Coordinates of C-alpha atoms in Angstrom, one line a residue:
A1 CA 0.0 0.0 0.0
P2 CA 1.6 3.3 -1.1
M3 CA 0.3 5.3 1.8
K4 CA 1.6 2.9 4.5
A5 CA 5.0 2.9 2.7
L6 CA 5.0 6.7 2.7
V7 CA 4.2 6.8 6.4
Q8 CA 7.0 4.4 7.2
E9 CA 9.4 6.4 5.0
Q10 CA 8.5 9.6 6.8
V11 CA 8.8 8.1 10.2
K12 CA 12.4 7.1 9.4
N13 CA 13.1 10.5 7.9
F14 CA 11.7 12.5 10.9
S15 CA 13.2 10.1 13.5
K16 CA 16.7 10.8 12.1
R17 CA 16.1 14.5 12.0
F18 CA 14.6 14.9 15.5
Q19 CA 16.7 12.2 17.3
Q20 CA 19.3 14.7 18.5
Y21 CA 16.5 16.7 20.2
G22 CA 15.0 13.7 22.0
V23 CA 11.8 13.9 19.9
V24 CA 10.0 10.5 19.6
V25 CA 8.4 9.8 16.2
R26 CA 6.0 6.9 15.7
E27 CA 3.8 5.4 13.1
L28 CA 0.0 4.8 13.5
S29 CA -1.4 2.9 10.6
G30 CA -3.4 -0.2 9.9
D31 CA -0.2 -2.2 10.3
S32 CA 0.6 -0.8 13.7
S33 CA -1.0 0.1 16.9
L34 CA 0.2 2.0 19.9
T35 CA -0.5 1.7 23.6
R36 CA -1.6 4.7 25.6
Q37 CA 1.8 4.9 27.1
Q38 CA 3.5 4.9 23.7
I39 CA 1.1 7.7 22.5
A40 CA 1.9 9.7 25.6
E41 CA 5.6 9.4 24.9
T42 CA 5.2 10.5 21.3
Q43 CA 5.8 14.0 20.1
V44 CA 5.3 13.4 16.3
L45 CA 2.8 10.9 15.1
I46 CA 2.6 10.0 11.4
T47 CA -0.5 8.3 10.2
T48 CA -2.5 7.4 7.2
P49 CA -5.7 9.4 6.5
E50 CA -7.8 6.3 6.9
K51 CA -6.3 5.4 10.3
F52 CA -6.7 9.0 11.6
D53 CA -10.3 9.0 10.5
V54 CA -11.0 5.7 12.4
V55 CA -9.1 6.8 15.5
S56 CA -10.7 10.3 15.7
R57 CA -14.2 8.9 15.5
Q58 CA -13.7 6.4 18.4
G59 CA -14.6 7.2 22.0
E60 CA -11.0 6.9 23.2
G61 CA -9.7 8.4 20.0
R62 CA -11.6 11.7 20.6
A63 CA -9.7 12.2 23.9
F64 CA -6.5 11.5 21.9
T65 CA -7.3 14.0 19.2
Q66 CA -7.8 16.7 21.8
L67 CA -4.1 16.4 22.6
I68 CA -3.1 17.4 19.0
K69 CA -1.5 20.7 18.7
L70 CA -0.6 20.8 15.0
V71 CA -1.8 18.9 11.9
I72 CA 0.2 18.8 8.7
I73 CA -1.5 17.3 5.7
D74 CA 0.5 16.2 2.7
E75 CA -1.2 15.7 -0.6
I76 CA -4.2 17.8 0.7
H77 CA -5.6 18.0 -2.8
L78 CA -6.5 14.3 -2.4
L79 CA -8.9 15.0 0.5
H80 CA -11.9 15.7 -1.8
D81 CA -10.8 13.4 -4.6
E82 CA -13.6 11.2 -5.9

């Protein structure tokens, strides 16, 4: 799946860039899941649009989405693609 591969690539890229600052970067996709503890320890979370949609609509996910300070969307033109 191209989106999951892109997420994995970006996690590696951002992890290398932010490692010296102690910033934890993790993936959240259909292939991975994170515990509450892991989410609490994560400063940068990279996810697929589908996984973010699922998580943000769940009861526990709503509490999680309230912690988000910044959202960066790549390929935004695809959001309303039919």
